[in-house]
Short mmCIF file of C-alpha atoms in Angstrom, two decimals:
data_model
loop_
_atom_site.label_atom_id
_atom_site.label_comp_id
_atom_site.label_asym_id
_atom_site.label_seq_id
_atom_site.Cartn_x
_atom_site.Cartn_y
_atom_site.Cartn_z
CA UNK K 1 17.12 3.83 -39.93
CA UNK K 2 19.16 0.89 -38.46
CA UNK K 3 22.58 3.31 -39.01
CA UNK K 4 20.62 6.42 -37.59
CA UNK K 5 19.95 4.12 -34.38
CA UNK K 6 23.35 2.85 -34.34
CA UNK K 7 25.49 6.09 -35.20
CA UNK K 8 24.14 7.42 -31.96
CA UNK K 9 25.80 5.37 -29.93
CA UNK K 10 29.34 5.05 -31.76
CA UNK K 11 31.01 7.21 -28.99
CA UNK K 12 29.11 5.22 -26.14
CA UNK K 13 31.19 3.28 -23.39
CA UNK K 14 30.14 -0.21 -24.06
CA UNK K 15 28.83 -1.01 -20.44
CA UNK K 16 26.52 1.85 -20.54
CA UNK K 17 25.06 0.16 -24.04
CA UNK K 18 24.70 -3.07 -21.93
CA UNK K 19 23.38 -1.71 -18.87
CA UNK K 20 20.49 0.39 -21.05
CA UNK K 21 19.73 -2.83 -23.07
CA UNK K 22 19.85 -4.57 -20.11
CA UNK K 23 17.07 -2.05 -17.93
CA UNK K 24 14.67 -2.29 -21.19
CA UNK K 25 14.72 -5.78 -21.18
CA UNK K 26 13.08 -5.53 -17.35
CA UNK K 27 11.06 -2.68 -18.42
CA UNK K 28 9.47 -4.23 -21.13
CA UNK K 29 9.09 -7.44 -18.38
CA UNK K 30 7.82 -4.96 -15.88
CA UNK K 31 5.10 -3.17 -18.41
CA UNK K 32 4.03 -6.50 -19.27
CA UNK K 33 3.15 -7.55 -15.82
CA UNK K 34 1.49 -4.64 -14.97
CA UNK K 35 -0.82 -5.03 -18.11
CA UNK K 36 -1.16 -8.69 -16.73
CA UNK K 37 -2.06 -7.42 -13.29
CA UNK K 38 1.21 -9.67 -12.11
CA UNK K 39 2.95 -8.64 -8.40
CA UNK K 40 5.90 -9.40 -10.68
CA UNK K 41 5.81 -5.81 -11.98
CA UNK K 42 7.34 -4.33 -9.21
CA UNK K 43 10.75 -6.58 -8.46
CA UNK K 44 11.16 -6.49 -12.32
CA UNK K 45 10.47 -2.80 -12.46
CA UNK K 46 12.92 -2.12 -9.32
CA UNK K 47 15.87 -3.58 -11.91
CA UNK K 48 15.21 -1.23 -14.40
CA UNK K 49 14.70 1.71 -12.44
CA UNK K 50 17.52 1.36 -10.45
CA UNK K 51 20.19 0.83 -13.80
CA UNK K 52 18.31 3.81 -14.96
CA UNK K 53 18.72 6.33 -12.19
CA UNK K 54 22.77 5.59 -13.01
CA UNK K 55 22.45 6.02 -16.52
CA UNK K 56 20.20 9.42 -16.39
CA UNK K 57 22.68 10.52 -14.19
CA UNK K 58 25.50 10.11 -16.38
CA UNK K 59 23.07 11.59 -19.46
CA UNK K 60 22.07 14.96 -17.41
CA UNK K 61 18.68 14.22 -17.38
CA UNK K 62 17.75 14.80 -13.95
CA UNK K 63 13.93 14.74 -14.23
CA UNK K 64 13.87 11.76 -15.69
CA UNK K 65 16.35 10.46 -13.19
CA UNK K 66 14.45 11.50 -10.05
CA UNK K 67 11.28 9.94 -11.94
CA UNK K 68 13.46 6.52 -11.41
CA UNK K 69 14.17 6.77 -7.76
CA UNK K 70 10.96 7.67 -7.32
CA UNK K 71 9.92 4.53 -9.02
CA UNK K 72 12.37 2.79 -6.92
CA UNK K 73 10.39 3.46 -3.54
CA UNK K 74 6.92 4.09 -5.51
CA UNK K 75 7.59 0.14 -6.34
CA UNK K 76 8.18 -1.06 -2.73
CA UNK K 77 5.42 0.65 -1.50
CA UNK K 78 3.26 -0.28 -4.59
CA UNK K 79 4.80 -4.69 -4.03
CA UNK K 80 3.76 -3.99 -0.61
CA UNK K 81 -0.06 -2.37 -1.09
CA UNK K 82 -0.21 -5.42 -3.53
CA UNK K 83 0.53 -8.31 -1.41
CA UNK K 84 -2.34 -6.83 1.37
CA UNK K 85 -5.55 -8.93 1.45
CA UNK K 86 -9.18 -8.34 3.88
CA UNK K 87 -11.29 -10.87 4.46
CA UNK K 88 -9.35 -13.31 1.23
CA UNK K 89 -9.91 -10.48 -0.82
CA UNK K 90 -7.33 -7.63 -2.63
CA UNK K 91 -6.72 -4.60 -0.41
CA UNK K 92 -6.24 -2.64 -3.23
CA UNK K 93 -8.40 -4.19 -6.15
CA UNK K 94 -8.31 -2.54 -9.79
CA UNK K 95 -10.58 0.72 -9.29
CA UNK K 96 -11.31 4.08 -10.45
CA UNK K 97 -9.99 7.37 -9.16
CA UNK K 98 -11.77 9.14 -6.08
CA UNK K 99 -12.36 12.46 -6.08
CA UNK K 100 -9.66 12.53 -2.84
CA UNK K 101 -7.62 10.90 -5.20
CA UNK K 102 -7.73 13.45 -7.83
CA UNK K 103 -6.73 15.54 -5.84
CA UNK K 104 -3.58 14.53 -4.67
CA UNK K 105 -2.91 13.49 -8.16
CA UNK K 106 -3.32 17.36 -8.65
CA UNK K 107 -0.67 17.78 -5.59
CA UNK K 108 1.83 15.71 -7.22
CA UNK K 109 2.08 16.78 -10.61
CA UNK K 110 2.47 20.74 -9.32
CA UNK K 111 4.55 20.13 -6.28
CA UNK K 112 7.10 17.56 -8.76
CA UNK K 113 7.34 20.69 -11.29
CA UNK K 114 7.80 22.97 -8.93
CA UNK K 115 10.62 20.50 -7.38
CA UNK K 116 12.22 19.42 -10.84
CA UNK K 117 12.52 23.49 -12.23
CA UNK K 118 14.15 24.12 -8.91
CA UNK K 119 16.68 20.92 -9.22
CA UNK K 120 17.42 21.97 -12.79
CA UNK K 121 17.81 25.65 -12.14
CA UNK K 122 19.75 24.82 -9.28
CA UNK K 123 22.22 22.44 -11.44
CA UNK K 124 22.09 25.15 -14.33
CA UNK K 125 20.42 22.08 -16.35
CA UNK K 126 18.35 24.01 -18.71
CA UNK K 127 20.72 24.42 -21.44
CA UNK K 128 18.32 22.10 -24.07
CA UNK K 129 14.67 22.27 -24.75
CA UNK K 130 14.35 18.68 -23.95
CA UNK K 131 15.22 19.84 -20.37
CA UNK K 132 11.49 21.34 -20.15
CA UNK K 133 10.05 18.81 -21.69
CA UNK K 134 11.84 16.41 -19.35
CA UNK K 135 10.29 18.53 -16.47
CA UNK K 136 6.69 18.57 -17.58
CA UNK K 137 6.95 14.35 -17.78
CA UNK K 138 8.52 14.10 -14.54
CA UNK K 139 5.41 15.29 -13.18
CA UNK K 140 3.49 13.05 -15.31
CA UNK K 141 5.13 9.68 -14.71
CA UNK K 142 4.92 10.78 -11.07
CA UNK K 143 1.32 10.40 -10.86
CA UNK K 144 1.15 7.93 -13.23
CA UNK K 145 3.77 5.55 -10.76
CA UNK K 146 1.68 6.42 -7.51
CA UNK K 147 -1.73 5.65 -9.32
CA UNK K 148 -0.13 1.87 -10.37
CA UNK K 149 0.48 1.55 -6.59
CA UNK K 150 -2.70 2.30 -5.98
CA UNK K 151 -4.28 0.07 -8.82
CA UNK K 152 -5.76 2.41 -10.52
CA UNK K 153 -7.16 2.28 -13.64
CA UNK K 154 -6.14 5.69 -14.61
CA UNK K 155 -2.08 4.93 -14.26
CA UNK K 156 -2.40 3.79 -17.90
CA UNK K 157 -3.42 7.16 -19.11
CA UNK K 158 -0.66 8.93 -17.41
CA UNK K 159 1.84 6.11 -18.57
CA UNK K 160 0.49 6.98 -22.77
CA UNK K 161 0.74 9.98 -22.52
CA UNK K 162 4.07 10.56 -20.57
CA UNK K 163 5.23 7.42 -22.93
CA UNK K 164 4.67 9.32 -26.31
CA UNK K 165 6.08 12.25 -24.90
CA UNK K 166 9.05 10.22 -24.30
CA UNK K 167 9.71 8.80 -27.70
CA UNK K 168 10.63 11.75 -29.91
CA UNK K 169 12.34 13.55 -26.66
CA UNK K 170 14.92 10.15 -25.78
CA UNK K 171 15.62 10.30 -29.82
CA UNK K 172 16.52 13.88 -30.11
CA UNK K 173 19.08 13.24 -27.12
CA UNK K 174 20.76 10.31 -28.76
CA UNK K 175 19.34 7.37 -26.70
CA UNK K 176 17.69 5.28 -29.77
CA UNK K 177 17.20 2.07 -27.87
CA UNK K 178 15.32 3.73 -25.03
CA UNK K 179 13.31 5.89 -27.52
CA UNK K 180 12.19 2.24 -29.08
CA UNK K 181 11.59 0.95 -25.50
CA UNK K 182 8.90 3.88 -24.72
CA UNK K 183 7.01 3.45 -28.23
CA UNK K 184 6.95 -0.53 -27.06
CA UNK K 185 6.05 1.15 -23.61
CA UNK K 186 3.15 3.23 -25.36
CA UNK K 187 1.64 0.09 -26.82
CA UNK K 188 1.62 -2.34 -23.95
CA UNK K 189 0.20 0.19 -21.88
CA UNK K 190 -2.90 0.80 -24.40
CA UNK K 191 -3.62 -2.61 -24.18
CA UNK K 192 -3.11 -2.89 -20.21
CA UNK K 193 -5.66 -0.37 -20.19
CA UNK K 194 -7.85 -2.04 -22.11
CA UNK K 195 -7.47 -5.16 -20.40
CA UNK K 196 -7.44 -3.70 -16.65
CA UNK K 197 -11.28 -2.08 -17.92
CA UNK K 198 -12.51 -5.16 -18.69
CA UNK K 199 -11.31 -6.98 -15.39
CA UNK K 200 -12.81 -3.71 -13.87
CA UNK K 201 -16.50 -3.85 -15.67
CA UNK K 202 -16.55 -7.62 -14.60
CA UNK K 203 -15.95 -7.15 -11.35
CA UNK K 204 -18.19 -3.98 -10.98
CA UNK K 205 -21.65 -5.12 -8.94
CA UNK K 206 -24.22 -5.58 -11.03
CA UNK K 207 -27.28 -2.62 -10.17
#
């Protein structure tokens, strides 16, 4: 397994290795603040993003690499949302969906296919299946990203599911260390669900 991981990367530049290890390190820190509930997931999750958006560039997967601007500015406006208060109390507390809200979850996840097919089409991209499957997450992580900025609960079921997407499709292209980083990924964020339901039960009035 360890020469399988390794083998894959035997033709790699060696800043490229350093710069991946380098954005999982503040991805894992990121996911671990958000499962925390910690502002810190946003400044740590801007790092990661951003040495990301380079990488997927240089690894043709475009999806993927819009998903990490996207996080970029999703983060700012998600540090921001955070930091509001009313009356000494969170703006934006842990909560569930509305039904507005599903909604433009909806809206995302079509209009970000719809975008992504055309970017790839456009860039003749689709020359692996791992392309479509790249799509189809893109529009996952997207609502997923704009639900954590929102602090809702539901962001965690976006991030499992886009997350075990992610693991066999980041192997199958060669990238072993960020494959490991999304089955970490997949774990935290079962737990940061977990945990984010019981901070919402607790603070739920009592009828």
């Amino acid at each position: 397994m360890i020469n399988i991981i390794f083998n894959q990367y035997k033709d790699y530049p060696i800043h490229e290795i350093v710069l991946e290890l380098t954005a999982i390190l503040f991805g894992l820190v990121s996911v671990w603040c958000a499962k925390k509930n910690n502002i810190l997931v946003f400044p740590t999750g801007i790092i990661n993003t951003a040495i990301y958006v380079f990488l997927l560039y240089k690894w043709s997967l475009l999806g993927d690499m819009m998903i990490n601007f996207y996080y970029v500015i999703m983060s700012i406006y998600g540090w921001y949302n955070w930091t509001q208060t009313k009356n000494e109390s969170e703006t934006y507390p842990i909560s569930k969906m509305t039904n507005g809200e599903k909604k433009i979850a909806f809206i995302i996840f079509f209009a970000t296919l719809i975008f992504v097919v055309a970017v790839y089409l456009f860039f003749n991209k689709f020359t692996h299946y791992t392309s479509y499957i790249d799509t189809f997450v893109t529009g996952i992580f997207f609502v997923g990203m704009w639900l954590m900025a929102r602090r809702k609960i539901e962001n965690w079921i976006f991030w499992i599911v886009g997350d075990l997407i992610s693991i066999p499709m980041y192997f199958v292209k060669g990238y072993a260390f960020t494959s490991i980083q999304y089955l970490i990924f997949t774990i935290i964020a079962v737990f940061g669900y977990l945990e984010w339901k019981k901070t919402l039960n607790k603070n739920l009035p009592i009828s």
